Amino acid sequence: MKKKQFFLACLLLIAVVSLSGCDVNARNLLNSSKEKDKFVKVEIVFTDGQKLVTYVKDLGLESDARIYVGGASTNNFYDARGNITGAFNYQRVLYIKILPESSGNNRGG
């Protein structure tokens, strides 16, 4: 009987939070932290010829990226441990090449 009451209380709490207007993303609650921390080692080549070897979360815009009026965007790049080391603008990206994990150094330059 107590398990049923506990389950109903949890269900009621979830319903209240969902209906209260809070910005709750249920997918984030269900996904494991391992899925969130998958980084891809890439070489980003910019329109001015500069190259950057770094890690990104996604090959497209991240869910927490910012898009500004006129098409500019900011997206973070990371070191091998997942620490943010900078940001780049997709408007300046010519292409992104996926690198094998063992090639080159771990951080861009």
mmCIF file of N, CA and C in Angstrom:
data_model
loop_
_atom_site.group_PDB
_atom_site.id
_atom_site.type_symbol
_atom_site.label_atom_id
_atom_site.label_comp_id
_atom_site.label_asym_id
_atom_site.label_seq_id
_atom_site.Cartn_x
_atom_site.Cartn_y
_atom_site.Cartn_z
ATOM 1 N N MET A 1 0.822 -1.200 0.000
ATOM 2 C CA MET A 1 0.000 0.000 0.000
ATOM 3 C C MET A 1 0.867 1.266 0.000
ATOM 4 N N LYS A 2 1.976 1.244 0.765
ATOM 5 C CA LYS A 2 2.850 2.422 0.845
ATOM 6 C C LYS A 2 3.536 2.689 -0.494
ATOM 7 N N LYS A 3 3.885 1.603 -1.226
ATOM 8 C CA LYS A 3 4.519 1.791 -2.527
ATOM 9 C C LYS A 3 3.562 2.473 -3.495
ATOM 10 N N LYS A 4 2.309 2.114 -3.418
ATOM 11 C CA LYS A 4 1.309 2.709 -4.295
ATOM 12 C C LYS A 4 1.143 4.198 -3.984
ATOM 13 N N GLN A 5 1.125 4.553 -2.709
ATOM 14 C CA GLN A 5 1.008 5.959 -2.319
ATOM 15 C C GLN A 5 2.243 6.748 -2.758
ATOM 16 N N PHE A 6 3.413 6.140 -2.611
ATOM 17 C CA PHE A 6 4.645 6.802 -3.021
ATOM 18 C C PHE A 6 4.632 7.035 -4.533
ATOM 19 N N PHE A 7 4.230 6.030 -5.303
ATOM 20 C CA PHE A 7 4.152 6.148 -6.750
ATOM 21 C C PHE A 7 3.171 7.242 -7.147
ATOM 22 N N LEU A 8 2.020 7.291 -6.531
ATOM 23 C CA LEU A 8 1.031 8.314 -6.841
ATOM 24 C C LEU A 8 1.529 9.716 -6.473
ATOM 25 N N ALA A 9 2.249 9.814 -5.355
ATOM 26 C CA ALA A 9 2.808 11.111 -4.953
ATOM 27 C C ALA A 9 3.842 11.591 -5.977
ATOM 28 N N CYS A 10 4.685 10.670 -6.461
ATOM 29 C CA CYS A 10 5.683 11.034 -7.477
ATOM 30 C C CYS A 10 5.002 11.449 -8.782
ATOM 31 N N LEU A 11 3.986 10.707 -9.158
ATOM 32 C CA LEU A 11 3.239 11.027 -10.374
ATOM 33 C C LEU A 11 2.574 12.393 -10.257
ATOM 34 N N LEU A 12 2.002 12.688 -9.099
ATOM 35 C CA LEU A 12 1.376 13.982 -8.856
ATOM 36 C C LEU A 12 2.410 15.109 -8.910
ATOM 37 N N LEU A 13 3.580 14.882 -8.338
ATOM 38 C CA LEU A 13 4.646 15.883 -8.355
ATOM 39 C C LEU A 13 5.099 16.177 -9.782
ATOM 40 N N ILE A 14 5.254 15.149 -10.591
ATOM 41 C CA ILE A 14 5.644 15.332 -11.986
ATOM 42 C C ILE A 14 4.571 16.107 -12.743
ATOM 43 N N ALA A 15 3.318 15.788 -12.487
ATOM 44 C CA ALA A 15 2.222 16.480 -13.160
ATOM 45 C C ALA A 15 2.191 17.959 -12.774
ATOM 46 N N VAL A 16 2.401 18.266 -11.507
ATOM 47 C CA VAL A 16 2.387 19.655 -11.039
ATOM 48 C C VAL A 16 3.526 20.446 -11.675
ATOM 49 N N VAL A 17 4.729 19.850 -11.718
ATOM 50 C CA VAL A 17 5.873 20.536 -12.310
ATOM 51 C C VAL A 17 5.638 20.760 -13.797
ATOM 52 N N SER A 18 5.085 19.763 -14.478
ATOM 53 C CA SER A 18 4.836 19.886 -15.919
ATOM 54 C C SER A 18 3.808 20.955 -16.230
ATOM 55 N N LEU A 19 2.776 21.060 -15.405
ATOM 56 C CA LEU A 19 1.701 22.001 -15.671
ATOM 57 C C LEU A 19 1.964 23.398 -15.133
ATOM 58 N N SER A 20 2.995 23.542 -14.313
ATOM 59 C CA SER A 20 3.245 24.841 -13.680
ATOM 60 C C SER A 20 3.971 25.823 -14.592
ATOM 61 N N GLY A 21 4.383 25.387 -15.772
ATOM 62 C CA GLY A 21 5.067 26.294 -16.687
ATOM 63 C C GLY A 21 6.569 26.263 -16.542
ATOM 64 N N CYS A 22 7.095 25.375 -15.736
ATOM 65 C CA CYS A 22 8.547 25.244 -15.610
ATOM 66 C C CYS A 22 9.109 24.698 -16.910
ATOM 67 N N ASP A 23 10.313 25.106 -17.212
ATOM 68 C CA ASP A 23 10.970 24.646 -18.427
ATOM 69 C C ASP A 23 11.674 23.326 -18.133
ATOM 70 N N VAL A 24 10.913 22.234 -18.142
ATOM 71 C CA VAL A 24 11.444 20.915 -17.842
ATOM 72 C C VAL A 24 11.546 20.133 -19.143
ATOM 73 N N ASN A 25 12.732 19.601 -19.420
ATOM 74 C CA ASN A 25 12.937 18.784 -20.601
ATOM 75 C C ASN A 25 13.011 17.333 -20.150
ATOM 76 N N ALA A 26 11.953 16.569 -20.399
ATOM 77 C CA ALA A 26 11.878 15.190 -19.936
ATOM 78 C C ALA A 26 12.968 14.329 -20.563
ATOM 79 N N ARG A 27 13.389 14.648 -21.771
ATOM 80 C CA ARG A 27 14.457 13.868 -22.410
ATOM 81 C C ARG A 27 15.745 13.949 -21.611
ATOM 82 N N ASN A 28 16.050 15.122 -21.066
ATOM 83 C CA ASN A 28 17.252 15.263 -20.259
ATOM 84 C C ASN A 28 17.162 14.456 -18.976
ATOM 85 N N LEU A 29 15.959 14.300 -18.444
ATOM 86 C CA LEU A 29 15.798 13.502 -17.236
ATOM 87 C C LEU A 29 15.996 12.020 -17.513
ATOM 88 N N LEU A 30 15.602 11.581 -18.691
ATOM 89 C CA LEU A 30 15.674 10.167 -19.029
ATOM 90 C C LEU A 30 17.020 9.749 -19.594
ATOM 91 N N ASN A 31 17.762 10.661 -20.240
ATOM 92 C CA ASN A 31 19.054 10.324 -20.834
ATOM 93 C C ASN A 31 20.106 10.179 -19.756
ATOM 94 N N SER A 32 20.994 9.231 -19.951
ATOM 95 C CA SER A 32 22.089 9.074 -18.996
ATOM 96 C C SER A 32 23.136 10.142 -19.247
ATOM 97 N N SER A 33 23.971 10.416 -18.246
ATOM 98 C CA SER A 33 25.008 11.439 -18.391
ATOM 99 C C SER A 33 26.060 11.010 -19.402
ATOM 100 N N LYS A 34 26.210 9.703 -19.649
ATOM 101 C CA LYS A 34 27.179 9.238 -20.634
ATOM 102 C C LYS A 34 26.798 9.720 -22.023
ATOM 103 N N GLU A 35 25.517 9.750 -22.332
ATOM 104 C CA GLU A 35 25.079 10.210 -23.644
ATOM 105 C C GLU A 35 25.348 11.699 -23.807
ATOM 106 N N LYS A 36 25.247 12.469 -22.762
ATOM 107 C CA LYS A 36 25.458 13.904 -22.837
ATOM 108 C C LYS A 36 26.918 14.251 -23.085
ATOM 109 N N ASP A 37 27.836 13.388 -22.648
ATOM 110 C CA ASP A 37 29.245 13.711 -22.689
ATOM 111 C C ASP A 37 29.983 13.109 -23.876
ATOM 112 N N LYS A 38 29.287 12.793 -24.948
ATOM 113 C CA LYS A 38 29.942 12.266 -26.141
ATOM 114 C C LYS A 38 30.474 13.435 -26.958
ATOM 115 N N PHE A 39 31.785 13.450 -27.133
ATOM 116 C CA PHE A 39 32.419 14.510 -27.910
ATOM 117 C C PHE A 39 33.042 13.908 -29.152
ATOM 118 N N VAL A 40 33.049 14.670 -30.235
ATOM 119 C CA VAL A 40 33.608 14.241 -31.507
ATOM 120 C C VAL A 40 34.847 15.084 -31.773
ATOM 121 N N LYS A 41 35.965 14.419 -32.058
ATOM 122 C CA LYS A 41 37.182 15.153 -32.395
ATOM 123 C C LYS A 41 37.089 15.587 -33.854
ATOM 124 N N VAL A 42 37.299 16.874 -34.106
ATOM 125 C CA VAL A 42 37.128 17.421 -35.449
ATOM 126 C C VAL A 42 38.231 18.418 -35.780
ATOM 127 N N GLU A 43 38.351 18.676 -37.068
ATOM 128 C CA GLU A 43 39.152 19.792 -37.556
ATOM 129 C C GLU A 43 38.169 20.753 -38.217
ATOM 130 N N ILE A 44 38.084 21.956 -37.691
ATOM 131 C CA ILE A 44 37.195 22.972 -38.246
ATOM 132 C C ILE A 44 38.036 23.873 -39.147
ATOM 133 N N VAL A 45 37.620 24.003 -40.396
ATOM 134 C CA VAL A 45 38.303 24.886 -41.350
ATOM 135 C C VAL A 45 37.387 26.078 -41.588
ATOM 136 N N PHE A 46 37.924 27.270 -41.316
ATOM 137 C CA PHE A 46 37.143 28.495 -41.433
ATOM 138 C C PHE A 46 37.311 29.116 -42.812
ATOM 139 N N THR A 47 36.435 30.040 -43.154
ATOM 140 C CA THR A 47 36.440 30.674 -44.480
ATOM 141 C C THR A 47 37.713 31.478 -44.738
ATOM 142 N N ASP A 48 38.425 31.893 -43.684
ATOM 143 C CA ASP A 48 39.669 32.640 -43.866
ATOM 144 C C ASP A 48 40.895 31.723 -43.925
ATOM 145 N N GLY A 49 40.684 30.387 -43.966
ATOM 146 C CA GLY A 49 41.778 29.433 -44.093
ATOM 147 C C GLY A 49 42.327 28.917 -42.775
ATOM 148 N N GLN A 50 41.930 29.493 -41.657
ATOM 149 C CA GLN A 50 42.415 29.008 -40.374
ATOM 150 C C GLN A 50 41.806 27.648 -40.067
ATOM 151 N N LYS A 51 42.595 26.816 -39.353
ATOM 152 C CA LYS A 51 42.143 25.482 -38.973
ATOM 153 C C LYS A 51 42.207 25.339 -37.462
ATOM 154 N N LEU A 52 41.279 24.571 -36.918
ATOM 155 C CA LEU A 52 41.212 24.346 -35.483
ATOM 156 C C LEU A 52 40.909 22.882 -35.235
ATOM 157 N N VAL A 53 41.812 22.194 -34.515
ATOM 158 C CA VAL A 53 41.564 20.819 -34.105
ATOM 159 C C VAL A 53 41.034 20.870 -32.688
ATOM 160 N N THR A 54 39.824 20.348 -32.495
ATOM 161 C CA THR A 54 39.150 20.469 -31.207
ATOM 162 C C THR A 54 38.088 19.389 -31.082
ATOM 163 N N TYR A 55 37.274 19.489 -30.064
ATOM 164 C CA TYR A 55 36.154 18.575 -29.850
ATOM 165 C C TYR A 55 34.855 19.371 -29.860
ATOM 166 N N VAL A 56 33.802 18.780 -30.400
ATOM 167 C CA VAL A 56 32.469 19.373 -30.376
ATOM 168 C C VAL A 56 31.486 18.319 -29.886
ATOM 169 N N LYS A 57 30.353 18.785 -29.366
ATOM 170 C CA LYS A 57 29.313 17.850 -28.918
ATOM 171 C C LYS A 57 28.558 17.272 -30.100
ATOM 172 N N ASP A 58 28.211 18.118 -31.032
ATOM 173 C CA ASP A 58 27.442 17.728 -32.201
ATOM 174 C C ASP A 58 28.082 18.354 -33.427
ATOM 175 N N LEU A 59 27.790 17.788 -34.587
ATOM 176 C CA LEU A 59 28.306 18.385 -35.816
ATOM 177 C C LEU A 59 27.427 19.527 -36.294
ATOM 178 N N GLY A 60 26.248 19.665 -35.736
ATOM 179 C CA GLY A 60 25.366 20.786 -36.039
ATOM 180 C C GLY A 60 25.315 21.715 -34.841
ATOM 181 N N LEU A 61 24.319 22.557 -34.805
ATOM 182 C CA LEU A 61 24.156 23.454 -33.663
ATOM 183 C C LEU A 61 23.801 22.654 -32.425
ATOM 184 N N GLU A 62 24.444 22.970 -31.325
ATOM 185 C CA GLU A 62 24.118 22.324 -30.056
ATOM 186 C C GLU A 62 22.763 22.807 -29.573
ATOM 187 N N SER A 63 22.176 22.053 -28.666
ATOM 188 C CA SER A 63 20.871 22.450 -28.133
ATOM 189 C C SER A 63 20.968 23.749 -27.335
ATOM 190 N N ASP A 64 22.149 24.045 -26.772
ATOM 191 C CA ASP A 64 22.309 25.283 -25.995
ATOM 192 C C ASP A 64 23.055 26.368 -26.777
ATOM 193 N N ALA A 65 23.195 26.195 -28.097
ATOM 194 C CA ALA A 65 23.848 27.215 -28.923
ATOM 195 C C ALA A 65 22.924 28.425 -29.067
ATOM 196 N N ARG A 66 23.503 29.540 -29.427
ATOM 197 C CA ARG A 66 22.728 30.765 -29.639
ATOM 198 C C ARG A 66 22.757 31.135 -31.107
ATOM 199 N N ILE A 67 21.595 31.513 -31.623
ATOM 200 C CA ILE A 67 21.488 31.962 -33.005
ATOM 201 C C ILE A 67 21.010 33.404 -32.976
ATOM 202 N N TYR A 68 21.746 34.264 -33.673
ATOM 203 C CA TYR A 68 21.439 35.684 -33.664
ATOM 204 C C TYR A 68 20.795 36.100 -34.982
ATOM 205 N N VAL A 69 20.131 37.239 -34.983
ATOM 206 C CA VAL A 69 19.514 37.778 -36.187
ATOM 207 C C VAL A 69 20.601 37.985 -37.238
ATOM 208 N N GLY A 70 20.327 37.579 -38.456
ATOM 209 C CA GLY A 70 21.309 37.715 -39.523
ATOM 210 C C GLY A 70 22.088 36.437 -39.775
ATOM 211 N N GLY A 71 21.842 35.390 -38.998
ATOM 212 C CA GLY A 71 22.462 34.104 -39.259
ATOM 213 C C GLY A 71 23.671 33.765 -38.415
ATOM 214 N N ALA A 72 24.210 34.703 -37.666
ATOM 215 C CA ALA A 72 25.368 34.391 -36.839
ATOM 216 C C ALA A 72 24.962 33.450 -35.707
ATOM 217 N N SER A 73 25.910 32.615 -35.284
ATOM 218 C CA SER A 73 25.639 31.686 -34.191
ATOM 219 C C SER A 73 26.894 31.524 -33.353
ATOM 220 N N THR A 74 26.741 31.123 -32.134
ATOM 221 C CA THR A 74 27.896 30.762 -31.321
ATOM 222 C C THR A 74 27.706 29.344 -30.833
ATOM 223 N N ASN A 75 28.742 28.559 -30.989
ATOM 224 C CA ASN A 75 28.741 27.171 -30.587
ATOM 225 C C ASN A 75 30.048 26.915 -29.849
ATOM 226 N N ASN A 76 30.007 26.185 -28.770
ATOM 227 C CA ASN A 76 31.211 25.938 -27.976
ATOM 228 C C ASN A 76 32.063 24.839 -28.595
ATOM 229 N N PHE A 77 33.387 24.925 -28.332
ATOM 230 C CA PHE A 77 34.260 23.785 -28.589
ATOM 231 C C PHE A 77 34.977 23.456 -27.296
ATOM 232 N N TYR A 78 35.506 22.218 -27.211
ATOM 233 C CA TYR A 78 35.937 21.634 -25.939
ATOM 234 C C TYR A 78 37.318 21.006 -26.065
ATOM 235 N N ASP A 79 37.954 20.760 -24.907
ATOM 236 C CA ASP A 79 39.166 19.955 -24.892
ATOM 237 C C ASP A 79 38.765 18.485 -24.742
ATOM 238 N N ALA A 80 39.739 17.604 -24.660
ATOM 239 C CA ALA A 80 39.471 16.164 -24.621
ATOM 240 C C ALA A 80 38.684 15.746 -23.385
ATOM 241 N N ARG A 81 38.734 16.527 -22.304
ATOM 242 C CA ARG A 81 38.002 16.192 -21.074
ATOM 243 C C ARG A 81 36.606 16.800 -21.029
ATOM 244 N N GLY A 82 36.231 17.568 -22.047
ATOM 245 C CA GLY A 82 34.900 18.146 -22.081
ATOM 246 C C GLY A 82 34.801 19.538 -21.491
ATOM 247 N N ASN A 83 35.931 20.171 -21.199
ATOM 248 C CA ASN A 83 35.925 21.542 -20.692
ATOM 249 C C ASN A 83 35.807 22.512 -21.860
ATOM 250 N N ILE A 84 34.956 23.513 -21.728
ATOM 251 C CA ILE A 84 34.791 24.515 -22.787
ATOM 252 C C ILE A 84 36.081 25.315 -22.909
ATOM 253 N N THR A 85 36.616 25.383 -24.139
ATOM 254 C CA THR A 85 37.839 26.154 -24.363
ATOM 255 C C THR A 85 37.612 27.359 -25.259
ATOM 256 N N GLY A 86 36.432 27.472 -25.864
ATOM 257 C CA GLY A 86 36.140 28.617 -26.703
ATOM 258 C C GLY A 86 34.819 28.450 -27.423
ATOM 259 N N ALA A 87 34.570 29.357 -28.356
ATOM 260 C CA ALA A 87 33.333 29.324 -29.133
ATOM 261 C C ALA A 87 33.652 29.719 -30.567
ATOM 262 N N PHE A 88 32.823 29.256 -31.485
ATOM 263 C CA PHE A 88 33.002 29.620 -32.886
ATOM 264 C C PHE A 88 31.655 29.943 -33.506
ATOM 265 N N ASN A 89 31.724 30.618 -34.655
ATOM 266 C CA ASN A 89 30.537 31.043 -35.376
ATOM 267 C C ASN A 89 30.386 30.170 -36.614
ATOM 268 N N TYR A 90 29.277 29.446 -36.724
ATOM 269 C CA TYR A 90 29.058 28.574 -37.874
ATOM 270 C C TYR A 90 29.023 29.346 -39.188
ATOM 271 N N GLN A 91 28.742 30.625 -39.144
ATOM 272 C CA GLN A 91 28.705 31.427 -40.363
ATOM 273 C C GLN A 91 30.096 31.516 -40.994
ATOM 274 N N ARG A 92 31.149 31.348 -40.186
ATOM 275 C CA ARG A 92 32.526 31.420 -40.686
ATOM 276 C C ARG A 92 33.121 30.050 -40.999
ATOM 277 N N VAL A 93 32.374 28.965 -40.799
ATOM 278 C CA VAL A 93 32.894 27.612 -41.007
ATOM 279 C C VAL A 93 32.757 27.222 -42.474
ATOM 280 N N LEU A 94 33.870 26.817 -43.074
ATOM 281 C CA LEU A 94 33.863 26.315 -44.447
ATOM 282 C C LEU A 94 33.455 24.839 -44.446
ATOM 283 N N TYR A 95 34.136 24.047 -43.596
ATOM 284 C CA TYR A 95 33.738 22.651 -43.413
ATOM 285 C C TYR A 95 34.304 22.124 -42.105
ATOM 286 N N ILE A 96 33.756 20.987 -41.671
ATOM 287 C CA ILE A 96 34.219 20.310 -40.455
ATOM 288 C C ILE A 96 34.579 18.877 -40.844
ATOM 289 N N LYS A 97 35.807 18.476 -40.513
ATOM 290 C CA LYS A 97 36.289 17.134 -40.821
ATOM 291 C C LYS A 97 36.370 16.334 -39.519
ATOM 292 N N ILE A 98 35.750 15.160 -39.505
ATOM 293 C CA ILE A 98 35.815 14.285 -38.324
ATOM 294 C C ILE A 98 37.175 13.600 -38.317
ATOM 295 N N LEU A 99 37.854 13.650 -37.175
ATOM 296 C CA LEU A 99 39.186 13.052 -37.031
ATOM 297 C C LEU A 99 39.115 11.814 -36.158
ATOM 298 N N PRO A 100 39.998 10.845 -36.417
ATOM 299 C CA PRO A 100 40.099 9.717 -35.492
ATOM 300 C C PRO A 100 40.639 10.206 -34.154
ATOM 301 N N GLU A 101 40.240 9.590 -33.091
ATOM 302 C CA GLU A 101 40.603 10.044 -31.745
ATOM 303 C C GLU A 101 42.107 10.096 -31.517
ATOM 304 N N SER A 102 42.890 9.265 -32.175
ATOM 305 C CA SER A 102 44.332 9.189 -31.910
ATOM 306 C C SER A 102 45.174 10.148 -32.742
ATOM 307 N N SER A 103 44.580 10.917 -33.671
ATOM 308 C CA SER A 103 45.399 11.765 -34.541
ATOM 309 C C SER A 103 45.702 13.115 -33.915
ATOM 310 N N GLY A 104 46.904 13.593 -34.141
ATOM 311 C CA GLY A 104 47.290 14.951 -33.756
ATOM 312 C C GLY A 104 47.269 15.190 -32.262
ATOM 313 N N ASN A 105 47.209 16.474 -31.903
ATOM 314 C CA ASN A 105 47.156 16.835 -30.492
ATOM 315 C C ASN A 105 45.706 16.969 -30.048
ATOM 316 N N ASN A 106 45.477 17.101 -28.768
ATOM 317 C CA ASN A 106 44.140 17.121 -28.217
ATOM 318 C C ASN A 106 43.449 18.458 -28.287
ATOM 319 N N ARG A 107 44.222 19.537 -28.432
ATOM 320 C CA ARG A 107 43.596 20.862 -28.440
ATOM 321 C C ARG A 107 43.969 21.591 -29.705
ATOM 322 N N GLY A 108 43.076 22.456 -30.091
ATOM 323 C CA GLY A 108 43.302 23.244 -31.304
ATOM 324 C C GLY A 108 44.282 24.358 -31.082
ATOM 325 N N GLY A 109 44.679 25.005 -32.148
ATOM 326 C CA GLY A 109 45.626 26.091 -32.019
ATOM 327 C C GLY A 109 45.394 27.178 -32.980
#
